[in-house]
Coordinates of C-alpha atoms in Angstrom, one line a residue:
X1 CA 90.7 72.3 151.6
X2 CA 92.6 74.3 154.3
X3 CA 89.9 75.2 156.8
X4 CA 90.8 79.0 158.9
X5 CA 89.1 81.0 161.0
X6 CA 87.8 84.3 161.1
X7 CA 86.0 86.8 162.9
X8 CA 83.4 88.4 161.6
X9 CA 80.7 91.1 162.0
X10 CA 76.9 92.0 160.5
X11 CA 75.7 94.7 160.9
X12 CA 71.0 95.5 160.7
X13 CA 71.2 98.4 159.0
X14 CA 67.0 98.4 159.4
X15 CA 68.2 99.3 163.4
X16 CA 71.0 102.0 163.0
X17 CA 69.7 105.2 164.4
X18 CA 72.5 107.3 163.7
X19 CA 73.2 108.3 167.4
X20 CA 77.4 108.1 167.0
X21 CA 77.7 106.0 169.9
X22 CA 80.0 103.6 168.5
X23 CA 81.7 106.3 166.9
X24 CA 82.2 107.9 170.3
X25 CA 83.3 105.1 172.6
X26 CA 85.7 103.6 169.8
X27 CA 87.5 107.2 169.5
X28 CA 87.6 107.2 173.0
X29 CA 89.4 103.6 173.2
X30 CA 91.7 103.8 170.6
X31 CA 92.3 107.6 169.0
X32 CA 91.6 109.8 171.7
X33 CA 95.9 110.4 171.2
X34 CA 98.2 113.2 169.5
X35 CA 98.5 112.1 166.0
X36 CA 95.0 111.0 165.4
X37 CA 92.6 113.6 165.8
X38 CA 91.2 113.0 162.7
X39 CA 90.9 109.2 162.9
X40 CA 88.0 108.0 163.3
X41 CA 88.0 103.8 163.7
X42 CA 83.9 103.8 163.7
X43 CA 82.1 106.3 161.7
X44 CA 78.1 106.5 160.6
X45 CA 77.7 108.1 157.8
X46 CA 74.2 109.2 156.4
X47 CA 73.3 107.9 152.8
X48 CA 73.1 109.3 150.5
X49 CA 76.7 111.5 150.6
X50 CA 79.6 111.9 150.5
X51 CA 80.8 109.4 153.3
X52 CA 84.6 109.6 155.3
X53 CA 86.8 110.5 154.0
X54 CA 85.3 112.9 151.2
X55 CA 84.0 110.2 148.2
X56 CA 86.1 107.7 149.6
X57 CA 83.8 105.0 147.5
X58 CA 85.4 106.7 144.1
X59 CA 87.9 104.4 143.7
X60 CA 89.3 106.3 140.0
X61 CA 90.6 108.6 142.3
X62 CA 91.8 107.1 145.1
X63 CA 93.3 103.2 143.5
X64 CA 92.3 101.6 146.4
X65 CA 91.8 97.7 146.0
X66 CA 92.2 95.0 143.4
X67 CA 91.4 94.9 139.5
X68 CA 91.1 92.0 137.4
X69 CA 93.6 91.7 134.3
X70 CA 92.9 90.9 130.8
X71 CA 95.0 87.5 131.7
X72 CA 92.3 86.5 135.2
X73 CA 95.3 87.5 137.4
X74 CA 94.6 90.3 140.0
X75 CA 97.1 93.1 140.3
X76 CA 96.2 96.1 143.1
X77 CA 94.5 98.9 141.2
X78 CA 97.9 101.5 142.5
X79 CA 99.9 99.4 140.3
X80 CA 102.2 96.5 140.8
X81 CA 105.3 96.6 142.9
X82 CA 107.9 98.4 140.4
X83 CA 104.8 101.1 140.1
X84 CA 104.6 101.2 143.8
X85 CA 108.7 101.9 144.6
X86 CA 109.1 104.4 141.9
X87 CA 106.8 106.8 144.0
X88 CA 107.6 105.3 147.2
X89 CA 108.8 109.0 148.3
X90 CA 105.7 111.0 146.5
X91 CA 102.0 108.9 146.7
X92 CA 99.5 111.1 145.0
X93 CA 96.7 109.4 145.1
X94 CA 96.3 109.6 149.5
X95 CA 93.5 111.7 151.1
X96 CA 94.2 115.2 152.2
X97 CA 93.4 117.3 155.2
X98 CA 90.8 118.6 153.5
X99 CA 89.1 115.3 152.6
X100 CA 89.1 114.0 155.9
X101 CA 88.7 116.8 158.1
X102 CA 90.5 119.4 160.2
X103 CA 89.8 118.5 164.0
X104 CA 89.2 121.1 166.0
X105 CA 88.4 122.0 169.8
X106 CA 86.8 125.4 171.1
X107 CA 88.5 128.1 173.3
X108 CA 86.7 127.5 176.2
X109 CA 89.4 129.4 178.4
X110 CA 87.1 132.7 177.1
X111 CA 84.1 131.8 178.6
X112 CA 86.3 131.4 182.3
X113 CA 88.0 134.0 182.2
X114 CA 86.5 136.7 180.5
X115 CA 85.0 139.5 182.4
X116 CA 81.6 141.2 183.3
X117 CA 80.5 142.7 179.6
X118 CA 77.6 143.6 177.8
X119 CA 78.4 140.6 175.0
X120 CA 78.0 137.3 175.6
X121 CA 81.4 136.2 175.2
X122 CA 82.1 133.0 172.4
X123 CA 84.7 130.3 172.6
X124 CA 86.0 130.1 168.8
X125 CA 87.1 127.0 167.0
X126 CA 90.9 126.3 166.9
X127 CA 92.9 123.7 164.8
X128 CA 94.1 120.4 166.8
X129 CA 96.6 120.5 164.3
X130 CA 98.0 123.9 164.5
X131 CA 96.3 125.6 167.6
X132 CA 95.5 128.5 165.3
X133 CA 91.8 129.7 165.0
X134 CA 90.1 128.0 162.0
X135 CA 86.5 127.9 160.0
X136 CA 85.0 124.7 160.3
X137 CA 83.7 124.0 157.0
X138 CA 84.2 119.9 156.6
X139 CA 84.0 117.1 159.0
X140 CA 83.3 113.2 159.7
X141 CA 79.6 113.8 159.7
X142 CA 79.3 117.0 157.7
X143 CA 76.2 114.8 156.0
X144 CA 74.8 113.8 158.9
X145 CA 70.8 113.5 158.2
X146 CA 71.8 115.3 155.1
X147 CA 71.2 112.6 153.0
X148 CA 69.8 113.5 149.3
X149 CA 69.3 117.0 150.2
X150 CA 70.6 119.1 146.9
X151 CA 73.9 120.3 148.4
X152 CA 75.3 117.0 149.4
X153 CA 73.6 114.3 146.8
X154 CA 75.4 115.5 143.5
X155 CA 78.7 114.6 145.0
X156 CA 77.6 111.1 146.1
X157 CA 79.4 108.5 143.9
X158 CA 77.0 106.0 143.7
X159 CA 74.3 108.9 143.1
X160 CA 76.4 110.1 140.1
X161 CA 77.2 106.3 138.9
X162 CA 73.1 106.0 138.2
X163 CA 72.2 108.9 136.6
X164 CA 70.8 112.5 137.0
X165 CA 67.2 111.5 136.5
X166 CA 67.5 108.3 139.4
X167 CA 69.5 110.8 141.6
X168 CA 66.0 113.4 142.1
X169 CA 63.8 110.4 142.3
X170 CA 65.8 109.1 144.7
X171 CA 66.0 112.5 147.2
X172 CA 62.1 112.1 147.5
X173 CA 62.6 108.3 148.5
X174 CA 64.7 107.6 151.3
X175 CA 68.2 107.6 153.4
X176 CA 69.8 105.8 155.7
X177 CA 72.9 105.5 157.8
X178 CA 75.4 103.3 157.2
X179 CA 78.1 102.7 160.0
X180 CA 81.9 101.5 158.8
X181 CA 84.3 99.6 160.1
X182 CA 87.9 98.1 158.8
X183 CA 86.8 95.4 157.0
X184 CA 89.2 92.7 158.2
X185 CA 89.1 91.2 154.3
X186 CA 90.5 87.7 153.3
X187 CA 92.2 88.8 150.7
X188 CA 93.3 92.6 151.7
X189 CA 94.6 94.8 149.3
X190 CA 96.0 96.9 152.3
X191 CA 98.1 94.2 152.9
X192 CA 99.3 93.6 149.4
X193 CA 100.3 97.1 149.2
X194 CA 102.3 97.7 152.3
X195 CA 106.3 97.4 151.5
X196 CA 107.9 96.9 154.8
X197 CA 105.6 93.7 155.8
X198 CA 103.9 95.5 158.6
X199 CA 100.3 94.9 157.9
X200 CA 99.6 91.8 158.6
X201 CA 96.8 89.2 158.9
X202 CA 96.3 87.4 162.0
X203 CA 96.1 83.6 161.0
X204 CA 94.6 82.5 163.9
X205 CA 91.5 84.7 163.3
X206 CA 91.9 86.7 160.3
X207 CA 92.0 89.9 162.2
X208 CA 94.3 92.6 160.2
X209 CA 96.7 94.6 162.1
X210 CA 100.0 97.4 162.0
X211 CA 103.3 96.1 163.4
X212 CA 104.3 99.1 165.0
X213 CA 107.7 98.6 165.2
X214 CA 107.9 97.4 161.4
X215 CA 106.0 100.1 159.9
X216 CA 107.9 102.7 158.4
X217 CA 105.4 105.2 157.3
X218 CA 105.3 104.9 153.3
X219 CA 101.4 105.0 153.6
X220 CA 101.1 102.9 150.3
X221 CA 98.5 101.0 153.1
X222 CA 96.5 104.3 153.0
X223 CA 95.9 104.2 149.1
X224 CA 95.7 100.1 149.1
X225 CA 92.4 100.3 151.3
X226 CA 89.4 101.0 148.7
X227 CA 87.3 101.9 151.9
X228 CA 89.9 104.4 153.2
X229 CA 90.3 102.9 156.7
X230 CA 94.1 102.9 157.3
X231 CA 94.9 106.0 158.9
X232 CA 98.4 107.8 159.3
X233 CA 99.3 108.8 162.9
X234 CA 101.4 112.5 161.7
X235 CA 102.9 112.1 165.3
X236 CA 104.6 108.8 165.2
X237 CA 104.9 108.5 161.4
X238 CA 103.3 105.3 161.8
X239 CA 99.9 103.7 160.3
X240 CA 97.0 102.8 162.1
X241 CA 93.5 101.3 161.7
X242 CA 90.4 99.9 163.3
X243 CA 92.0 96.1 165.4
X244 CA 88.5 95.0 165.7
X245 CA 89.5 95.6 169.2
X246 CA 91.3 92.3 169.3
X247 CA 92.7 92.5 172.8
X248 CA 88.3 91.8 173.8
X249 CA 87.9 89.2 171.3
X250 CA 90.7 87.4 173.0
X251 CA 89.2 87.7 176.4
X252 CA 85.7 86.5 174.2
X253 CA 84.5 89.9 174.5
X254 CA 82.5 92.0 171.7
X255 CA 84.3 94.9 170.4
X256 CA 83.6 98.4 172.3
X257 CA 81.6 99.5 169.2
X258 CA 79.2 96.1 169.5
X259 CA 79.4 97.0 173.0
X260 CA 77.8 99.8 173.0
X261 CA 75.7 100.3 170.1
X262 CA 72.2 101.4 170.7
X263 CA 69.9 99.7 168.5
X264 CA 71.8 96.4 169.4
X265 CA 71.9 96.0 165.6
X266 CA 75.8 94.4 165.3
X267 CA 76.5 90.8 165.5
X268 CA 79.8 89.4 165.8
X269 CA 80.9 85.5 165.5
X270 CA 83.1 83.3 163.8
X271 CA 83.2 82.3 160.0
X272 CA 85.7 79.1 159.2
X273 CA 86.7 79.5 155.3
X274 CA 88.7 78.0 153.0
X275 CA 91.7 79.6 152.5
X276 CA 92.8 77.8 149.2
X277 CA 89.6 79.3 147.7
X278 CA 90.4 82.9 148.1
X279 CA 92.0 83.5 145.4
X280 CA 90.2 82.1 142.7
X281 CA 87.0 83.6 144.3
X282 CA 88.2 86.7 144.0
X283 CA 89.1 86.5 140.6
X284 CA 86.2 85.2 138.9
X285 CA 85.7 87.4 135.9
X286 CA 81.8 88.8 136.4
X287 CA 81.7 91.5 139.6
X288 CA 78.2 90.1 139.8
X289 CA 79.5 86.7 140.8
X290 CA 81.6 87.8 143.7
X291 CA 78.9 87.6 146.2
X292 CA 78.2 84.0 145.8
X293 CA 82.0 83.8 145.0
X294 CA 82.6 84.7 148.5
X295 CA 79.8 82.9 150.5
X296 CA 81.3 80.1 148.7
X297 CA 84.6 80.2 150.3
X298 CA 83.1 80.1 153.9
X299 CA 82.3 76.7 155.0
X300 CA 79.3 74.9 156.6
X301 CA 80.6 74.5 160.2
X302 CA 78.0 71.7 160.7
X303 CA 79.4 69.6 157.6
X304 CA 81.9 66.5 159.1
X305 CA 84.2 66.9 156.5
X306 CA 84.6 70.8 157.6
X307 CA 85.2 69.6 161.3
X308 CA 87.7 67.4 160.5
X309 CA 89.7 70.0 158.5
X310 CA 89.4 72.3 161.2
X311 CA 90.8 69.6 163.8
X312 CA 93.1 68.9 161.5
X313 CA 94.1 72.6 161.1
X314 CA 94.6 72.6 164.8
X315 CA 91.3 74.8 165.2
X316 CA 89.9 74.2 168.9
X317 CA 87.1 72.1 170.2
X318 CA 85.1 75.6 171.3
X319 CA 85.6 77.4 168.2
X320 CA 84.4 74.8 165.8
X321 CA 81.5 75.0 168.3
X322 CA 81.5 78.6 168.4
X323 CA 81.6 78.7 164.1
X324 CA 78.2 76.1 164.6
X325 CA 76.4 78.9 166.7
X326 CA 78.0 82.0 164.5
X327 CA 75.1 84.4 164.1
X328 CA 76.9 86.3 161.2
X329 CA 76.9 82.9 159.6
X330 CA 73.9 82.1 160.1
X331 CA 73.0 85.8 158.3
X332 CA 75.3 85.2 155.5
X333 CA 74.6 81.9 154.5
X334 CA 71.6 80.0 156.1
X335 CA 69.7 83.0 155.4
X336 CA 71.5 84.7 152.8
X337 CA 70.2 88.4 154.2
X338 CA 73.5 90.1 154.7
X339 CA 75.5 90.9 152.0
X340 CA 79.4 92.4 152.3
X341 CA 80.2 96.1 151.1
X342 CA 81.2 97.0 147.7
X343 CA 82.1 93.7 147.1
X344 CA 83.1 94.6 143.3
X345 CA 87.0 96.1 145.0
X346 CA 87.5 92.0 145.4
X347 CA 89.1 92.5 148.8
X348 CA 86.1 89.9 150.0
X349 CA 85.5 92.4 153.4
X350 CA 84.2 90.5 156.5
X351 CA 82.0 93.2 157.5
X352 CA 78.7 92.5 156.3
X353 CA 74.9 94.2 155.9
X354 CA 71.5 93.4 156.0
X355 CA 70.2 96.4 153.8
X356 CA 67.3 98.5 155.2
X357 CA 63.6 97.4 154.8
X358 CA 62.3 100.0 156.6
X359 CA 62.3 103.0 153.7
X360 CA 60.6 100.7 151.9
X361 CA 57.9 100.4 154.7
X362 CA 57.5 104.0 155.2
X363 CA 57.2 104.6 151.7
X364 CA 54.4 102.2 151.3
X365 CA 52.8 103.6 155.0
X366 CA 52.8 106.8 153.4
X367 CA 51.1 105.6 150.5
X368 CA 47.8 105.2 152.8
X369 CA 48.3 101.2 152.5
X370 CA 49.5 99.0 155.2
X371 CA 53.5 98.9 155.6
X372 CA 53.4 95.5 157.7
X373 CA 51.3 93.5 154.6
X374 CA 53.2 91.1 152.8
X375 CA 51.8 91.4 149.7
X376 CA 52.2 95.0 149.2
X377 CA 55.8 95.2 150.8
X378 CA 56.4 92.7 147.8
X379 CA 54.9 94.9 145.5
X380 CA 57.1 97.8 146.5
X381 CA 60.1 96.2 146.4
X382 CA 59.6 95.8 143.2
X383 CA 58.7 98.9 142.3
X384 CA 60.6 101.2 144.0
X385 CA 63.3 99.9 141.9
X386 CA 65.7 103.2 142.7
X387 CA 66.4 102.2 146.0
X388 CA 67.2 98.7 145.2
X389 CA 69.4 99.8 142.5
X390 CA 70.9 102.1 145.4
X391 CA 71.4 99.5 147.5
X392 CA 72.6 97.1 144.5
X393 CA 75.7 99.0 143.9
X394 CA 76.7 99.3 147.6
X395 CA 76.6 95.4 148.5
X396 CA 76.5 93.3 145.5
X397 CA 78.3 95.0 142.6
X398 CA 75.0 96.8 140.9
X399 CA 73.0 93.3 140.9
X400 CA 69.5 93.8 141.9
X401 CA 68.6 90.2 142.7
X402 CA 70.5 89.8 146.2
X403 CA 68.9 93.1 147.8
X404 CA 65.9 91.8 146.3
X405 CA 65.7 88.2 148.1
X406 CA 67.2 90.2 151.2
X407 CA 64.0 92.6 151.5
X408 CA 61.4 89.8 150.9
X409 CA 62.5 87.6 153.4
X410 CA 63.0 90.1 155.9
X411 CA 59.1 91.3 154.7
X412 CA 57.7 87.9 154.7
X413 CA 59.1 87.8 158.4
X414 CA 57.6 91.3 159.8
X415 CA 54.0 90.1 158.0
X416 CA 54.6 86.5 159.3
X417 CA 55.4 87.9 163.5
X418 CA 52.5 90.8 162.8
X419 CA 50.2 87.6 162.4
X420 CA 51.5 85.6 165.0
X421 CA 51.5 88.6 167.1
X422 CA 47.9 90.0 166.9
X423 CA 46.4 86.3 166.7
X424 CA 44.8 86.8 162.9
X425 CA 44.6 84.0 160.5
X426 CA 47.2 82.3 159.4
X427 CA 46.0 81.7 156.2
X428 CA 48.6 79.6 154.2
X429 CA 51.6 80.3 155.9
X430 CA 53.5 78.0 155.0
X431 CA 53.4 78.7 151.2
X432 CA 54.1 82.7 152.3
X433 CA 57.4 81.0 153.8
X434 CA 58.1 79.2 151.2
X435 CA 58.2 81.9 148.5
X436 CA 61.4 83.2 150.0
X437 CA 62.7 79.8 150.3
X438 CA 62.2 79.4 153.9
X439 CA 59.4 77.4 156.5
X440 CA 57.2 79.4 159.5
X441 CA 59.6 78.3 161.9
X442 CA 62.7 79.5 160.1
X443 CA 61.2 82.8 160.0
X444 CA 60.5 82.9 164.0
X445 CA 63.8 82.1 164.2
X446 CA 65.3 84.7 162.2
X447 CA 63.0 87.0 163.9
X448 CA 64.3 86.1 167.1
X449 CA 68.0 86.9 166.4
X450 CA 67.2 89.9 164.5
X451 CA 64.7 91.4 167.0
X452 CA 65.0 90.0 170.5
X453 CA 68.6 88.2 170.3
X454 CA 70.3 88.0 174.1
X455 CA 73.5 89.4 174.7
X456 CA 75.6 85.8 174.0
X457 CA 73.6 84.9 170.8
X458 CA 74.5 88.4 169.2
X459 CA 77.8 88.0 169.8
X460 CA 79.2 84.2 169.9
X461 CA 83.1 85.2 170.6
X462 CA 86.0 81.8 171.3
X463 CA 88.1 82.7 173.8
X464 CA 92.0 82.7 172.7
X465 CA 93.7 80.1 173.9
X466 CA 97.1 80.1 175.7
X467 CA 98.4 77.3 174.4
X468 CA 98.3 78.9 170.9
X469 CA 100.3 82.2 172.4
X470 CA 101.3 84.2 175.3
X471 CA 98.8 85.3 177.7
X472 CA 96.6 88.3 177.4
X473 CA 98.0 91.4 178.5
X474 CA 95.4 94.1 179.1
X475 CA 97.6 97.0 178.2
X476 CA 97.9 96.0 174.8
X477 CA 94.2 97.7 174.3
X478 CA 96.2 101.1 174.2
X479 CA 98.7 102.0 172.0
X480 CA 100.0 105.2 173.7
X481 CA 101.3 104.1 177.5
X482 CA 104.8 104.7 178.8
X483 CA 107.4 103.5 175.9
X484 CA 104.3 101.7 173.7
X485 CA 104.6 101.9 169.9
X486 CA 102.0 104.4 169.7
X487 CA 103.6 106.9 172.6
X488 CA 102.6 110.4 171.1
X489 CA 103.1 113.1 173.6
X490 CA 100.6 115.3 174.9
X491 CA 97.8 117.1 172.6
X492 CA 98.4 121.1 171.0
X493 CA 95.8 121.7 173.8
X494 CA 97.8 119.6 176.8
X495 CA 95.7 116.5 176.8
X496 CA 97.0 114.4 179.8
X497 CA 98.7 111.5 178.9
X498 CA 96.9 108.4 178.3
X499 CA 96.9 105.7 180.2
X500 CA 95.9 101.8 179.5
X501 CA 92.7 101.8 178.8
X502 CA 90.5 99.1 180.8
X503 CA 87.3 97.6 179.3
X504 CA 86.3 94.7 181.3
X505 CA 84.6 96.2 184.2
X506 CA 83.3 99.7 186.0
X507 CA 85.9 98.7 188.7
X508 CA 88.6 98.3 186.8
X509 CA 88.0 101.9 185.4
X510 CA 87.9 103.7 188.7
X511 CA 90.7 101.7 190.0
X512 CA 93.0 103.6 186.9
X513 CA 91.3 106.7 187.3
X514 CA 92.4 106.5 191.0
X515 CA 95.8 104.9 190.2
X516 CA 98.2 108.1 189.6
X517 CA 100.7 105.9 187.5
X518 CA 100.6 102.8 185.5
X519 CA 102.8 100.8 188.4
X520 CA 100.0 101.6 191.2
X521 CA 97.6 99.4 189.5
X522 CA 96.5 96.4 191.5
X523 CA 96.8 93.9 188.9
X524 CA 100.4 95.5 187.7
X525 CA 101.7 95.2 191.3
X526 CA 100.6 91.8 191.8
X527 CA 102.5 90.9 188.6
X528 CA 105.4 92.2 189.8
X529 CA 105.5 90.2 193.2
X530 CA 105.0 87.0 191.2
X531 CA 107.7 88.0 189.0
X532 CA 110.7 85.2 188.5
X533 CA 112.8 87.6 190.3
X534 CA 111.1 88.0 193.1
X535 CA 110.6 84.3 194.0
X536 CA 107.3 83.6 191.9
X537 CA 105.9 83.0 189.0
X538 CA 104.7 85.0 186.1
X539 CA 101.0 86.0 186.6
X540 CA 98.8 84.3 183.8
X541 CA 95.6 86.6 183.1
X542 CA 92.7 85.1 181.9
X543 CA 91.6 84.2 178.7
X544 CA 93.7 84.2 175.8
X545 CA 96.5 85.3 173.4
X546 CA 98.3 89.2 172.6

């Protein structure tokens, strides 16, 4: 047993209100540069549709992730190396323009400086790309709220995977959003299929990244992620993706899209795992077996055995004690309610979901019976068997039986609190509890991080530690300052030119805003005057690693 880290995040997808706001603040943090106008870190898409990039889930097209030869070996579904170099200079199988979308701003110089006329005058759309007026036809959230509606629903993968007649059942049913991330997966196929060596997965918490300097632009990344999160920067010829904003983690903050999420519904903790498991889970034979394949990799953090491999893995004291009080473990295997995305690509993803109960609900409110009541929640979930089988092939690889278990405990737990809540009878609850495996108290528990968790039990993050590298640099959250890897220029439209971006505090932030160059900054100038050559000694900031 080789005992690793790794960060991890679940998402409540019973929460997500499909307001963009982690959309928003991530594209302003880390793609609000020349190059990657398109990129979008963070998207919500609405479900059904067609997602982001256009049917990015249709993985005959695209060859994105891992497939499992006649012989039990895995091989990336692009083909193996010799494959790979033949069309090193020509990949056909990468996303177009057209498939992600052409950004766009608006003229809005018209509406200043046109004069006194009878028409209203209009600011037109014009291309990021070219600065040429465009038609908008396609975009990141072309669905948005769209979901099953008869233009968008054909084209849905999954949709077309199940069958005409489930597809216009399912339109009258239900739709929900379902917000995306890199996955950070143990065994990434982006990884696999990069040949210059500059993805890369962080050992000390599993967190994939781009070496800037080593990347040279052959994009095989691009067609090696089956969820189409590796994005190609046209400015600096170089790849980039979602860090799961790893210069925060270090400091042991949430990423800007836990951050600032709405409906609070993102969790974000550590998972320790085995890492000489990882392969064989990902290769058992059955796609239905990944799931518990995968949960069977990550280890109980409370076990003795498991501490002592961590210790002896030279994990620290506070993250073995961070993995005890991981809420996304606690989601994933105590309570077995989230479950990882399109696990079937056997990239094992680290992003995982509790599916949506609440369709369910409505459907059974609308029904004229009550939506809260155990009994007949139960009833529904079995019966509106489309939505399962929905759900099925998104997070456990078209196998019923985890959404299932999923949507009865999370129903035994609304009808459990409505009862605790509104002081009515009991009755037997502790058999109610036990027929999704659990006891009353478990359930209040669970009900307590899912609906009224605190800030540090939603997100249990270890601090870096500087003995395990150098210390935390706060410019490293921007990839486009003076002489960084990601330097781009300014926009088509004369965006100014970014600056390192602060996310620790509201001062910090107007201090940069004030702060004409990068060398005013307060912290930057005290750096300097500890400098070596000045007499002094380096600054240290707080918290962690780069």
């Amino acid at each position: 047993m080789r005992v690793m880290a790794q960060m991890g995040m679940v998402m409540n997808l019973d929460k997500c209100i499909g307001c963009h706001t982690c959309s928003v603040t991530c594209k302003q943090a880390w793609t609000n540069r020349s190059g990657v106008e398109y990129a979008w870190f963070n998207n919500v898409e609405t479900r059904p549709g067609q997602g982001y990039p256009r049917r990015w889930e249709d993985q005959e097209r695209w060859d994105g992730g891992w497939v499992r030869t006649s012989s039990g070996r895995l091989e990336l579904r692009s083909g193996g190396r010799t494959k790979r170099m033949l069309r090193i200079f020509s990949n056909p199988t990468l996303p177009g323009l057209s498939d992600y979308y052409e950004p766009w701003t608006y003229d809005y110089d018209v509406l200043l400086s046109a004069p006194a006329q009878a028409d209203t005058p209009v600011a037109r759309p014009k291309s990021l790309i070219t600065g040429e007026p465009m038609a908008i036809r396609w975009s990141a959230n072309w669905d948005d709220d769209l979901g099953g509606a008869p233009e968008h629903a054909p084209s849905d993968p999954v949709l077309q995977k199940i069958g005409e007649q489930v597809r216009l059942s399912f339109e009258q049913a239900f739709m929900y959003y379902l917000p995306r991330i890199c996955e950070h997966c143990l065994n990434p196929s982006c990884v696999a299929a990069c040949p210059s060596g500059a993805m890369y997965k962080r050992a000390e918490d599993g967190i994939v990244l781009v070496d800037q300097d080593g990347c040279r632009g052959w994009r095989m990344c691009v067609s090696g992620c089956p969820y189409k999160k590796v994005y190609f920067n046209h400015k600096t010829g170089k790849a980039e993706k979602c860090t799961f904003c790893y210069p925060r983690v270090e400091a042991g903050q949430p990423t800007v899209c836990a951050e600032t999420c709405v409906g609070r519904l993102r969790y974000i903790g550590l998972f320790l795992y085995d890492a000489d498991r990882v392969l064989e889970a990902a290769s058992v034979e059955d796609p239905r077996d990944l799931l518990e394949a995968q949960r069977s990799v990550i280890l109980d953090p409370e076990d003795p055995a498991v501490i002592a491999g961590a210790r002896a893995a030279g994990i620290a004291e506070d993250w073995i004690e961070a993995a005890r009080h991981s809420p996304v473990y606690a989601l994933t295997n105590r309570y077995r309610i989230a479950l990882p995305l399109r696990p079937e690509w056997r990239t094992m993803p680290m992003v995982w979901y509790i599916p949506p109960l609440s369709p369910v609900v409505d459907a059974v409110a609308g029904s004229g019976f009550d939506g809260e009541d155990r009994a007949t929640l139960f009833a529904a979930i079995g019966a509106l068997r489309i939505p399962v089988e929905y759900l099925a092939e998104q997070f456990s690889a078209g196998d019923p039986a985890p959404v299932e278990h999923s949507l009865r405990v999370l129903a035994a737990m609304r009808s459990h609190m409505r009862r605790l809540n509104l002081g009515e009878p009991d009755g037997d609850a502790e058999a109610e509890a036990a027929s999704v495996g659990f006891t009353p108290r478990a359930l209040e528990d669970l009900f307590r991080l899912l609906a009224i968790a605190k800030y540090e039990d939603r997100y249990v993050i270890p601090a870096a530690h500087v003995e395990l590298a150098a210390s935390l640099d706060e410019a490293a959250c921007s990839l486009d300052f003076e002489g960084g890897p990601g330097m781009g220029g300014y926009g088509t439209f004369g965006q100014p030119p970014s600056t390192p971006i602060s996310v620790e505090s509201f001062h910090l932030t107007r201090q940069r805003a004030a702060a004409e160059r990068y060398a005013d900054l307060p912290e930057v100038r005290g750096a300097v005057a500890r400098a070596p050559e000045a007499g002094g000694e380096p600054s240290e900031r707080k918290g962690g690693a780069r």
